[in-house]
PDB file of N, CA and C in Angstrom:
ATOM      1  N   MET A 122       0.727  -1.245  -0.026  1.00 94.00           N
ATOM      2  CA  MET A 122      -0.175   0.089  -0.002  1.00 94.00           C
ATOM      3  C   MET A 122       0.884   1.315  -0.001  1.00 94.00           C
ATOM      4  N   ILE A 123       2.096   1.176   0.760  1.00 96.00           N
ATOM      5  CA  ILE A 123       3.005   2.310   0.611  1.00 96.00           C
ATOM      6  C   ILE A 123       3.549   2.630  -0.724  1.00 96.00           C
ATOM      7  N   ARG A 124       4.000   1.636  -1.388  1.00 93.00           N
ATOM      8  CA  ARG A 124       4.411   1.723  -2.901  1.00 93.00           C
ATOM      9  C   ARG A 124       3.255   2.163  -3.641  1.00 93.00           C
ATOM     10  N   GLU A 125       2.181   1.792  -3.711  1.00 94.00           N
ATOM     11  CA  GLU A 125       1.025   2.378  -4.238  1.00 94.00           C
ATOM     12  C   GLU A 125       0.736   3.779  -4.129  1.00 94.00           C
ATOM     13  N   LYS A 126       0.986   4.407  -2.873  1.00 95.00           N
ATOM     14  CA  LYS A 126       0.743   5.944  -2.591  1.00 95.00           C
ATOM     15  C   LYS A 126       1.970   6.467  -3.325  1.00 95.00           C
ATOM     16  N   VAL A 127       3.229   5.849  -3.010  1.00 95.00           N
ATOM     17  CA  VAL A 127       4.373   6.690  -3.821  1.00 95.00           C
ATOM     18  C   VAL A 127       4.147   6.990  -5.382  1.00 95.00           C
ATOM     19  N   LEU A 128       3.585   5.875  -5.908  1.00 92.00           N
ATOM     20  CA  LEU A 128       3.473   5.881  -7.492  1.00 92.00           C
ATOM     21  C   LEU A 128       2.115   6.666  -7.688  1.00 92.00           C
ATOM     22  N   HIS A 129       1.151   6.837  -6.896  1.00 93.00           N
ATOM     23  CA  HIS A 129       0.001   7.591  -7.051  1.00 93.00           C
ATOM     24  C   HIS A 129       0.249   9.038  -6.918  1.00 93.00           C
ATOM     25  N   LEU A 130       1.051   9.334  -5.868  1.00 94.00           N
ATOM     26  CA  LEU A 130       1.198  10.806  -5.614  1.00 94.00           C
ATOM     27  C   LEU A 130       2.335  11.603  -6.288  1.00 94.00           C
ATOM     28  N   THR A 131       3.385  10.680  -6.942  1.00 92.00           N
ATOM     29  CA  THR A 131       4.333  11.373  -7.538  1.00 92.00           C
ATOM     30  C   THR A 131       4.222  11.112  -9.057  1.00 92.00           C
ATOM     31  N   ARG A 132       3.410  10.530  -9.366  1.00 84.00           N
ATOM     32  CA  ARG A 132       2.963  10.114 -10.888  1.00 84.00           C
ATOM     33  C   ARG A 132       4.150   9.867 -11.787  1.00 84.00           C
ATOM     34  N   GLU A 133       4.301  10.876 -12.589  1.00 77.00           N
ATOM     35  CA  GLU A 133       5.467  10.889 -13.788  1.00 77.00           C
ATOM     36  C   GLU A 133       6.778  10.875 -13.293  1.00 77.00           C
ATOM     37  N   GLU A 134       6.882  11.663 -11.996  1.00 79.00           N
ATOM     38  CA  GLU A 134       8.054  11.977 -11.464  1.00 79.00           C
ATOM     39  C   GLU A 134       8.947  10.785 -10.909  1.00 79.00           C
ATOM     40  N   ILE A 135       8.362   9.868 -10.407  1.00 80.00           N
ATOM     41  CA  ILE A 135       9.000   8.566 -10.056  1.00 80.00           C
ATOM     42  C   ILE A 135       8.526   7.305 -11.014  1.00 80.00           C
ATOM     43  N   PRO A 136       9.611   6.960 -11.712  1.00 73.00           N
ATOM     44  CA  PRO A 136       9.358   5.842 -12.369  1.00 73.00           C
ATOM     45  C   PRO A 136       8.833   4.320 -11.506  1.00 73.00           C
ATOM     46  N   HIS A 137       8.855   3.366 -12.042  1.00 77.00           N
ATOM     47  CA  HIS A 137       8.500   2.147 -11.338  1.00 77.00           C
ATOM     48  C   HIS A 137       9.638   1.667 -10.599  1.00 77.00           C
ATOM     49  N   SER A 138      10.925   2.337 -10.017  1.00 84.00           N
ATOM     50  CA  SER A 138      12.089   2.173  -9.602  1.00 84.00           C
ATOM     51  C   SER A 138      11.739   2.268  -8.276  1.00 84.00           C
ATOM     52  N   VAL A 139      10.679   1.837  -7.717  1.00 90.00           N
ATOM     53  CA  VAL A 139      10.623   1.986  -6.073  1.00 90.00           C
ATOM     54  C   VAL A 139      10.182   0.956  -5.461  1.00 90.00           C
ATOM     55  N   ALA A 140      10.585   0.382  -4.415  1.00 90.00           N
ATOM     56  CA  ALA A 140      10.341  -0.770  -3.794  1.00 90.00           C
ATOM     57  C   ALA A 140      10.011  -0.237  -2.299  1.00 90.00           C
ATOM     58  N   VAL A 141       9.210  -1.255  -1.471  1.00 93.00           N
ATOM     59  CA  VAL A 141       9.012  -0.669  -0.132  1.00 93.00           C
ATOM     60  C   VAL A 141       9.447  -2.042   0.575  1.00 93.00           C
ATOM     61  N   VAL A 142      10.123  -1.825   1.713  1.00 92.00           N
ATOM     62  CA  VAL A 142      10.728  -3.273   2.531  1.00 92.00           C
ATOM     63  C   VAL A 142      10.070  -2.924   3.894  1.00 92.00           C
ATOM     64  N   VAL A 143       9.370  -3.765   4.287  1.00 94.00           N
ATOM     65  CA  VAL A 143       8.605  -3.788   5.807  1.00 94.00           C
ATOM     66  C   VAL A 143       9.917  -4.332   6.665  1.00 94.00           C
ATOM     67  N   ASP A 144      10.487  -3.243   7.282  1.00 94.00           N
ATOM     68  CA  ASP A 144      11.386  -3.736   8.335  1.00 94.00           C
ATOM     69  C   ASP A 144      11.008  -4.529   9.662  1.00 94.00           C
ATOM     70  N   SER A 145       9.909  -4.008  10.030  1.00 96.00           N
ATOM     71  CA  SER A 145       9.261  -4.674  11.358  1.00 96.00           C
ATOM     72  C   SER A 145       7.916  -4.136  11.203  1.00 96.00           C
ATOM     73  N   MET A 146       7.177  -5.290  11.998  1.00 97.00           N
ATOM     74  CA  MET A 146       5.621  -4.963  12.326  1.00 97.00           C
ATOM     75  C   MET A 146       5.317  -5.763  13.504  1.00 97.00           C
ATOM     76  N   LYS A 147       4.882  -4.989  14.576  1.00 97.00           N
ATOM     77  CA  LYS A 147       4.669  -5.545  15.685  1.00 97.00           C
ATOM     78  C   LYS A 147       3.640  -4.646  16.491  1.00 97.00           C
ATOM     79  N   ARG A 148       2.763  -5.509  17.369  1.00 95.00           N
ATOM     80  CA  ARG A 148       1.579  -4.719  18.250  1.00 95.00           C
ATOM     81  C   ARG A 148       2.481  -4.221  19.467  1.00 95.00           C
ATOM     82  N   ASP A 149       2.342  -2.671  19.757  1.00 92.00           N
ATOM     83  CA  ASP A 149       2.726  -2.390  20.931  1.00 92.00           C
ATOM     84  C   ASP A 149       1.529  -2.451  21.990  1.00 92.00           C
ATOM     85  N   GLU A 150       1.685  -3.372  23.075  1.00 90.00           N
ATOM     86  CA  GLU A 150       0.706  -4.122  24.161  1.00 90.00           C
ATOM     87  C   GLU A 150       0.406  -2.615  24.638  1.00 90.00           C
ATOM     88  N   GLU A 151       0.934  -1.552  25.034  1.00 91.00           N
ATOM     89  CA  GLU A 151       0.605  -0.730  25.809  1.00 91.00           C
ATOM     90  C   GLU A 151      -0.437   0.280  25.249  1.00 91.00           C
ATOM     91  N   THR A 152      -0.071   0.679  23.970  1.00 90.00           N
ATOM     92  CA  THR A 152      -1.023   1.687  22.951  1.00 90.00           C
ATOM     93  C   THR A 152      -1.847   0.698  22.080  1.00 90.00           C
ATOM     94  N   ASP A 153      -1.861  -0.539  22.291  1.00 90.00           N
ATOM     95  CA  ASP A 153      -2.463  -1.496  21.241  1.00 90.00           C
ATOM     96  C   ASP A 153      -2.626  -1.339  19.819  1.00 90.00           C
ATOM     97  N   LYS A 154      -1.526  -0.492  19.226  1.00 95.00           N
ATOM     98  CA  LYS A 154      -1.196  -0.190  18.001  1.00 95.00           C
ATOM     99  C   LYS A 154      -0.352  -1.065  17.342  1.00 95.00           C
ATOM    100  N   VAL A 155      -0.616  -1.360  16.134  1.00 97.00           N
ATOM    101  CA  VAL A 155       0.373  -2.155  15.134  1.00 97.00           C
ATOM    102  C   VAL A 155       1.391  -0.924  14.924  1.00 97.00           C
ATOM    103  N   HIS A 156       2.672  -1.118  15.177  1.00 97.00           N
ATOM    104  CA  HIS A 156       3.820  -0.254  14.733  1.00 97.00           C
ATOM    105  C   HIS A 156       4.455  -0.968  13.498  1.00 97.00           C
ATOM    106  N   ILE A 157       4.500  -0.333  12.500  1.00 98.00           N
ATOM    107  CA  ILE A 157       5.175  -0.577  11.404  1.00 98.00           C
ATOM    108  C   ILE A 157       6.087   0.157  10.808  1.00 98.00           C
ATOM    109  N   ARG A 158       7.521  -0.320  10.512  1.00 98.00           N
ATOM    110  CA  ARG A 158       8.538   0.375  10.092  1.00 98.00           C
ATOM    111  C   ARG A 158       8.828  -0.004   8.693  1.00 98.00           C
ATOM    112  N   ALA A 159       8.974   0.985   7.705  1.00 97.00           N
ATOM    113  CA  ALA A 159       9.005   0.670   6.310  1.00 97.00           C
ATOM    114  C   ALA A 159      10.139   1.416   5.740  1.00 97.00           C
ATOM    115  N   THR A 160      10.981   0.963   4.725  1.00 96.00           N
ATOM    116  CA  THR A 160      11.875   1.663   4.061  1.00 96.00           C
ATOM    117  C   THR A 160      11.593   1.675   2.482  1.00 96.00           C
ATOM    118  N   ILE A 161      11.241   2.795   1.972  1.00 96.00           N
ATOM    119  CA  ILE A 161      10.976   3.079   0.447  1.00 96.00           C
ATOM    120  C   ILE A 161      12.385   3.288  -0.149  1.00 96.00           C
ATOM    121  N   MET A 162      12.733   2.281  -0.880  1.00 94.00           N
ATOM    122  CA  MET A 162      14.062   2.334  -1.844  1.00 94.00           C
ATOM    123  C   MET A 162      13.860   2.906  -3.164  1.00 94.00           C
ATOM    124  N   VAL A 163      14.637   3.660  -3.515  1.00 94.00           N
ATOM    125  CA  VAL A 163      14.747   4.452  -4.758  1.00 94.00           C
ATOM    126  C   VAL A 163      16.139   4.071  -5.305  1.00 94.00           C
ATOM    127  N   GLU A 164      16.403   4.583  -6.625  1.00 92.00           N
ATOM    128  CA  GLU A 164      17.520   4.363  -7.307  1.00 92.00           C
ATOM    129  C   GLU A 164      18.476   5.401  -7.286  1.00 92.00           C
ATOM    130  N   ARG A 165      17.719   6.768  -7.199  1.00 92.00           N
ATOM    131  CA  ARG A 165      18.519   7.795  -7.463  1.00 92.00           C
ATOM    132  C   ARG A 165      18.410   8.916  -6.374  1.00 92.00           C
ATOM    133  N   ASP A 166      19.245   9.692  -6.034  1.00 94.00           N
ATOM    134  CA  ASP A 166      18.934  10.962  -5.191  1.00 94.00           C
ATOM    135  C   ASP A 166      18.076  11.695  -5.417  1.00 94.00           C
ATOM    136  N   SER A 167      17.924  12.037  -6.681  1.00 93.00           N
ATOM    137  CA  SER A 167      16.813  12.931  -7.051  1.00 93.00           C
ATOM    138  C   SER A 167      15.474  12.309  -6.715  1.00 93.00           C
ATOM    139  N   GLN A 168      15.410  11.000  -6.904  1.00 94.00           N
ATOM    140  CA  GLN A 168      14.054  10.412  -6.598  1.00 94.00           C
ATOM    141  C   GLN A 168      13.577  10.432  -4.987  1.00 94.00           C
ATOM    142  N   LYS A 169      15.067  10.380  -4.270  1.00 95.00           N
ATOM    143  CA  LYS A 169      14.652  10.519  -2.796  1.00 95.00           C
ATOM    144  C   LYS A 169      14.319  11.725  -2.507  1.00 95.00           C
ATOM    145  N   GLY A 170      14.589  12.942  -3.026  1.00 95.00           N
ATOM    146  CA  GLY A 170      14.289  14.243  -2.907  1.00 95.00           C
ATOM    147  C   GLY A 170      12.836  14.472  -3.126  1.00 95.00           C
ATOM    148  N   ILE A 171      12.269  13.701  -4.138  1.00 94.00           N
ATOM    149  CA  ILE A 171      10.995  13.973  -4.751  1.00 94.00           C
ATOM    150  C   ILE A 171      10.098  13.120  -3.726  1.00 94.00           C
ATOM    151  N   VAL A 172      10.512  11.950  -3.300  1.00 96.00           N
ATOM    152  CA  VAL A 172       9.599  10.984  -2.478  1.00 96.00           C
ATOM    153  C   VAL A 172       9.458  11.842  -0.875  1.00 96.00           C
ATOM    154  N   ILE A 173      10.436  12.449  -0.533  1.00 96.00           N
ATOM    155  CA  ILE A 173      10.410  13.091   0.828  1.00 96.00           C
ATOM    156  C   ILE A 173       9.585  14.588   0.420  1.00 96.00           C
ATOM    157  N   GLY A 174       9.814  15.267  -0.593  1.00 96.00           N
ATOM    158  CA  GLY A 174       9.237  16.477  -0.809  1.00 96.00           C
ATOM    159  C   GLY A 174       9.718  17.593   0.180  1.00 96.00           C
ATOM    160  N   LYS A 175       9.396  18.681  -0.368  1.00 96.00           N
ATOM    161  CA  LYS A 175       9.762  19.976   0.696  1.00 96.00           C
ATOM    162  C   LYS A 175       9.310  19.915   2.011  1.00 96.00           C
ATOM    163  N   GLY A 176      10.320  19.942   2.848  1.00 97.00           N
ATOM    164  CA  GLY A 176      10.164  19.812   4.214  1.00 97.00           C
ATOM    165  C   GLY A 176       9.337  18.541   4.852  1.00 97.00           C
ATOM    166  N   GLY A 177       9.482  17.670   3.867  1.00 97.00           N
ATOM    167  CA  GLY A 177       8.962  16.278   4.368  1.00 97.00           C
ATOM    168  C   GLY A 177       7.404  15.978   3.776  1.00 97.00           C
ATOM    169  N   ALA A 178       6.917  17.075   3.024  1.00 97.00           N
ATOM    170  CA  ALA A 178       5.398  17.105   3.062  1.00 97.00           C
ATOM    171  C   ALA A 178       4.752  15.982   2.089  1.00 97.00           C
ATOM    172  N   MET A 179       5.653  15.784   1.295  1.00 97.00           N
ATOM    173  CA  MET A 179       5.261  14.469   0.422  1.00 97.00           C
ATOM    174  C   MET A 179       5.512  12.822   1.084  1.00 97.00           C
ATOM    175  N   LEU A 180       6.538  12.725   1.928  1.00 98.00           N
ATOM    176  CA  LEU A 180       6.558  11.428   2.570  1.00 98.00           C
ATOM    177  C   LEU A 180       5.510  11.602   3.560  1.00 98.00           C
ATOM    178  N   LYS A 181       5.223  12.621   4.254  1.00 98.00           N
ATOM    179  CA  LYS A 181       3.853  12.736   5.231  1.00 98.00           C
ATOM    180  C   LYS A 181       2.774  12.170   4.601  1.00 98.00           C
ATOM    181  N   LYS A 182       2.371  12.728   3.355  1.00 98.00           N
ATOM    182  CA  LYS A 182       1.208  12.572   2.674  1.00 98.00           C
ATOM    183  C   LYS A 182       1.106  11.351   2.265  1.00 98.00           C
ATOM    184  N   ILE A 183       2.159  10.579   1.738  1.00 97.00           N
ATOM    185  CA  ILE A 183       2.435   9.235   1.492  1.00 97.00           C
ATOM    186  C   ILE A 183       1.835   8.248   2.836  1.00 97.00           C
ATOM    187  N   GLY A 184       2.688   8.570   3.848  1.00 98.00           N
ATOM    188  CA  GLY A 184       2.536   7.843   5.106  1.00 98.00           C
ATOM    189  C   GLY A 184       1.080   8.072   5.753  1.00 98.00           C
ATOM    190  N   THR A 185       0.480   9.099   5.434  1.00 98.00           N
ATOM    191  CA  THR A 185      -0.870   9.228   6.073  1.00 98.00           C
ATOM    192  C   THR A 185      -2.018   8.446   5.277  1.00 98.00           C
ATOM    193  N   MET A 186      -1.785   8.433   4.029  1.00 98.00           N
ATOM    194  CA  MET A 186      -2.906   7.731   3.151  1.00 98.00           C
ATOM    195  C   MET A 186      -2.437   6.271   3.330  1.00 98.00           C
ATOM    196  N   ALA A 187      -1.325   6.113   3.253  1.00 98.00           N
ATOM    197  CA  ALA A 187      -0.974   4.447   3.470  1.00 98.00           C
ATOM    198  C   ALA A 187      -1.413   3.821   4.643  1.00 98.00           C
ATOM    199  N   ARG A 188      -1.275   4.469   5.786  1.00 98.00           N
ATOM    200  CA  ARG A 188      -1.594   4.415   7.139  1.00 98.00           C
ATOM    201  C   ARG A 188      -3.211   4.188   7.201  1.00 98.00           C
ATOM    202  N   ARG A 189      -4.029   4.931   6.579  1.00 98.00           N
ATOM    203  CA  ARG A 189      -5.372   4.916   6.717  1.00 98.00           C
ATOM    204  C   ARG A 189      -6.035   3.466   5.823  1.00 98.00           C
ATOM    205  N   ASP A 190      -5.174   3.265   5.018  1.00 97.00           N
ATOM    206  CA  ASP A 190      -5.612   2.085   4.047  1.00 97.00           C
ATOM    207  C   ASP A 190      -5.236   0.638   4.776  1.00 97.00           C
ATOM    208  N   ILE A 191      -3.863   0.787   5.472  1.00 97.00           N
ATOM    209  CA  ILE A 191      -3.599  -0.295   6.337  1.00 97.00           C
ATOM    210  C   ILE A 191      -4.351  -0.732   7.555  1.00 97.00           C
ATOM    211  N   GLU A 192      -4.734   0.774   8.306  1.00 97.00           N
ATOM    212  CA  GLU A 192      -5.921   0.364   9.391  1.00 97.00           C
ATOM    213  C   GLU A 192      -7.108  -0.201   8.826  1.00 97.00           C
ATOM    214  N   LEU A 193      -7.667   0.007   7.731  1.00 97.00           N
ATOM    215  CA  LEU A 193      -8.865  -0.621   6.933  1.00 97.00           C
ATOM    216  C   LEU A 193      -8.569  -1.943   7.010  1.00 97.00           C
ATOM    217  N   MET A 194      -7.365  -2.303   6.347  1.00 96.00           N
ATOM    218  CA  MET A 194      -7.141  -3.638   6.108  1.00 96.00           C
ATOM    219  C   MET A 194      -7.370  -4.477   7.250  1.00 96.00           C
ATOM    220  N   LEU A 195      -6.307  -4.014   8.146  1.00 95.00           N
ATOM    221  CA  LEU A 195      -5.942  -4.750   9.363  1.00 95.00           C
ATOM    222  C   LEU A 195      -7.218  -4.651  10.328  1.00 95.00           C
ATOM    223  N   GLY A 196      -8.217  -3.329  10.367  1.00 95.00           N
ATOM    224  CA  GLY A 196      -9.304  -3.388  11.370  1.00 95.00           C
ATOM    225  C   GLY A 196      -8.529  -2.896  12.868  1.00 95.00           C
ATOM    226  N   ASP A 197      -7.103  -2.359  12.662  1.00 94.00           N
ATOM    227  CA  ASP A 197      -6.560  -1.883  13.923  1.00 94.00           C
ATOM    228  C   ASP A 197      -5.771  -0.582  13.596  1.00 94.00           C
ATOM    229  N   LYS A 198      -5.744  -0.046  14.981  1.00 96.00           N
ATOM    230  CA  LYS A 198      -5.016   1.438  14.712  1.00 96.00           C
ATOM    231  C   LYS A 198      -3.427   1.138  14.280  1.00 96.00           C
ATOM    232  N   VAL A 199      -2.880   1.796  13.536  1.00 97.00           N
ATOM    233  CA  VAL A 199      -1.502   1.628  13.081  1.00 97.00           C
ATOM    234  C   VAL A 199      -0.520   2.988  13.130  1.00 97.00           C
ATOM    235  N   PHE A 200       0.628   2.735  13.733  1.00 97.00           N
ATOM    236  CA  PHE A 200       1.693   3.817  13.897  1.00 97.00           C
ATOM    237  C   PHE A 200       2.692   3.261  12.712  1.00 97.00           C
ATOM    238  N   LEU A 201       2.740   4.179  11.584  1.00 98.00           N
ATOM    239  CA  LEU A 201       3.394   3.812  10.317  1.00 98.00           C
ATOM    240  C   LEU A 201       4.649   4.741  10.381  1.00 98.00           C
ATOM    241  N   GLU A 202       5.996   4.468  10.312  1.00 97.00           N
ATOM    242  CA  GLU A 202       7.177   4.971  10.171  1.00 97.00           C
ATOM    243  C   GLU A 202       7.843   4.650   9.084  1.00 97.00           C
ATOM    244  N   THR A 203       8.062   5.553   8.205  1.00 98.00           N
ATOM    245  CA  THR A 203       8.657   5.609   6.798  1.00 98.00           C
ATOM    246  C   THR A 203      10.075   6.119   7.002  1.00 98.00           C
ATOM    247  N   TRP A 204      10.897   5.468   5.840  1.00 97.00           N
ATOM    248  CA  TRP A 204      12.113   6.141   5.714  1.00 97.00           C
ATOM    249  C   TRP A 204      12.400   5.933   4.257  1.00 97.00           C
ATOM    250  N   VAL A 205      13.164   6.645   3.500  1.00 97.00           N
ATOM    251  CA  VAL A 205      13.529   6.664   2.310  1.00 97.00           C
ATOM    252  C   VAL A 205      15.146   6.535   2.213  1.00 97.00           C
ATOM    253  N   LYS A 206      15.564   5.348   1.300  1.00 96.00           N
ATOM    254  CA  LYS A 206      16.830   5.263   1.241  1.00 96.00           C
ATOM    255  C   LYS A 206      17.145   5.028  -0.254  1.00 96.00           C
ATOM    256  N   VAL A 207      18.398   5.503  -0.725  1.00 95.00           N
ATOM    257  CA  VAL A 207      18.890   4.984  -2.035  1.00 95.00           C
ATOM    258  C   VAL A 207      19.673   3.914  -2.105  1.00 95.00           C
ATOM    259  N   LYS A 208      19.386   3.054  -3.176  1.00 90.00           N
ATOM    260  CA  LYS A 208      20.123   1.814  -3.561  1.00 90.00           C
ATOM    261  C   LYS A 208      20.155   1.902  -4.957  1.00 90.00           C
ATOM    262  N   LYS A 209      21.510   2.199  -5.384  1.00 88.00           N
ATOM    263  CA  LYS A 209      21.660   2.490  -6.717  1.00 88.00           C
ATOM    264  C   LYS A 209      21.353   1.096  -7.414  1.00 88.00           C
ATOM    265  N   ASN A 210      20.753   1.250  -8.549  1.00 80.00           N
ATOM    266  CA  ASN A 210      20.634   0.098  -9.761  1.00 80.00           C
ATOM    267  C   ASN A 210      20.050  -1.089  -8.964  1.00 80.00           C
ATOM    268  N   TRP A 211      19.181  -0.831  -8.119  1.00 73.00           N
ATOM    269  CA  TRP A 211      18.689  -2.237  -7.289  1.00 73.00           C
ATOM    270  C   TRP A 211      17.744  -3.086  -8.136  1.00 73.00           C
ATOM    271  N   ARG A 212      17.297  -2.471  -9.465  1.00 67.00           N
ATOM    272  CA  ARG A 212      16.461  -3.320 -10.052  1.00 67.00           C
ATOM    273  C   ARG A 212      17.370  -4.203 -11.122  1.00 67.00           C
ATOM    274  N   ASP A 213      18.625  -3.954 -11.226  1.00 71.00           N
ATOM    275  CA  ASP A 213      19.554  -4.718 -12.024  1.00 71.00           C
ATOM    276  C   ASP A 213      20.432  -5.725 -11.305  1.00 71.00           C
ATOM    277  N   LYS A 214      19.977  -6.219 -10.088  1.00 66.00           N
ATOM    278  CA  LYS A 214      20.765  -6.967  -9.216  1.00 66.00           C
ATOM    279  C   LYS A 214      19.725  -7.931  -8.573  1.00 66.00           C
ATOM    280  N   LYS A 215      20.141  -9.216  -8.803  1.00 72.00           N
ATOM    281  CA  LYS A 215      19.241 -10.440  -8.445  1.00 72.00           C
ATOM    282  C   LYS A 215      19.138 -10.147  -6.889  1.00 72.00           C
ATOM    283  N   LEU A 216      20.222 -10.209  -6.254  1.00 68.00           N
ATOM    284  CA  LEU A 216      20.434 -10.158  -4.524  1.00 68.00           C
ATOM    285  C   LEU A 216      19.400  -9.195  -4.141  1.00 68.00           C
ATOM    286  N   ASP A 217      19.569  -7.944  -4.639  1.00 63.00           N
ATOM    287  CA  ASP A 217      18.551  -6.838  -4.207  1.00 63.00           C
ATOM    288  C   ASP A 217      17.172  -7.199  -4.533  1.00 63.00           C
ATOM    289  N   LEU A 218      16.753  -7.771  -5.697  1.00 64.00           N
ATOM    290  CA  LEU A 218      15.388  -8.080  -6.095  1.00 64.00           C
ATOM    291  C   LEU A 218      14.832  -9.199  -5.099  1.00 64.00           C
ATOM    292  N   ALA A 219      15.842 -10.124  -4.760  1.00 71.00           N
ATOM    293  CA  ALA A 219      15.397 -10.893  -3.707  1.00 71.00           C
ATOM    294  C   ALA A 219      15.214 -10.441  -2.298  1.00 71.00           C
ATOM    295  N   ASP A 220      15.916  -9.444  -1.988  1.00 70.00           N
ATOM    296  CA  ASP A 220      15.809  -8.904  -0.605  1.00 70.00           C
ATOM    297  C   ASP A 220      14.609  -8.233  -0.353  1.00 70.00           C
ATOM    298  N   PHE A 221      14.153  -7.406  -1.762  1.00 68.00           N
ATOM    299  CA  PHE A 221      13.017  -6.731  -1.480  1.00 68.00           C
ATOM    300  C   PHE A 221      11.867  -7.377  -1.937  1.00 68.00           C
ATOM    301  N   GLY A 222      11.738  -8.881  -1.915  1.00 68.00           N
ATOM    302  CA  GLY A 222      10.665  -9.860  -1.869  1.00 68.00           C
ATOM    303  C   GLY A 222      10.212 -10.142  -3.432  1.00 68.00           C
ATOM    304  N   TYR A 223      11.084  -9.917  -4.269  1.00 68.00           N
ATOM    305  CA  TYR A 223      10.678 -10.139  -5.718  1.00 68.00           C
ATOM    306  C   TYR A 223      11.194 -11.553  -6.105  1.00 68.00           C
ATOM    307  N   ASN A 224      10.312 -12.481  -6.217  1.00 66.00           N
ATOM    308  CA  ASN A 224      10.502 -13.732  -6.492  1.00 66.00           C
ATOM    309  C   ASN A 224      11.211 -13.915  -8.169  1.00 66.00           C
ATOM    310  N   GLU A 225      12.208 -14.503  -8.394  1.00 65.00           N
ATOM    311  CA  GLU A 225      12.591 -14.434  -9.845  1.00 65.00           C
ATOM    312  C   GLU A 225      11.508 -15.285 -10.656  1.00 65.00           C
ATOM    313  N   LYS A 226      10.939 -16.165 -10.191  1.00 62.00           N
ATOM    314  CA  LYS A 226       9.740 -16.742 -11.004  1.00 62.00           C
ATOM    315  C   LYS A 226       8.568 -15.607 -11.276  1.00 62.00           C
ATOM    316  N   GLU A 227       8.498 -14.611 -10.616  1.00 53.00           N
ATOM    317  CA  GLU A 227       7.523 -13.605 -10.937  1.00 53.00           C
ATOM    318  C   GLU A 227       7.753 -12.590 -11.618  1.00 53.00           C
ATOM    319  N   TYR A 228       8.749 -12.467 -12.174  1.00 51.00           N
ATOM    320  CA  TYR A 228       9.293 -11.238 -13.182  1.00 51.00           C
ATOM    321  C   TYR A 228      10.153 -11.736 -14.305  1.00 51.00           C
TER     322      TYR A 228
END
């Protein structure tokens, strides 16, 4: 859902060279919220700037919209923490594709 929001909100600016890795997902027993930490992977520094946006505005919008959809899917309150990292040419490396959850049989 996070990747969907990145592609939807950035439209032509970010090609399909974006992946999302869920680093952790666990329930906080004190707040009864599901805490999700996710990293948005892009291939270039310029893409990172676009995803973050001025003052973090785009990343906040992506996170807010994705969190709402995740809450609807899970039926629970969610705390979503997102990061953006650059991984040069990740689409051309089989190891990176596997790390990001792309099964070779599916592409």
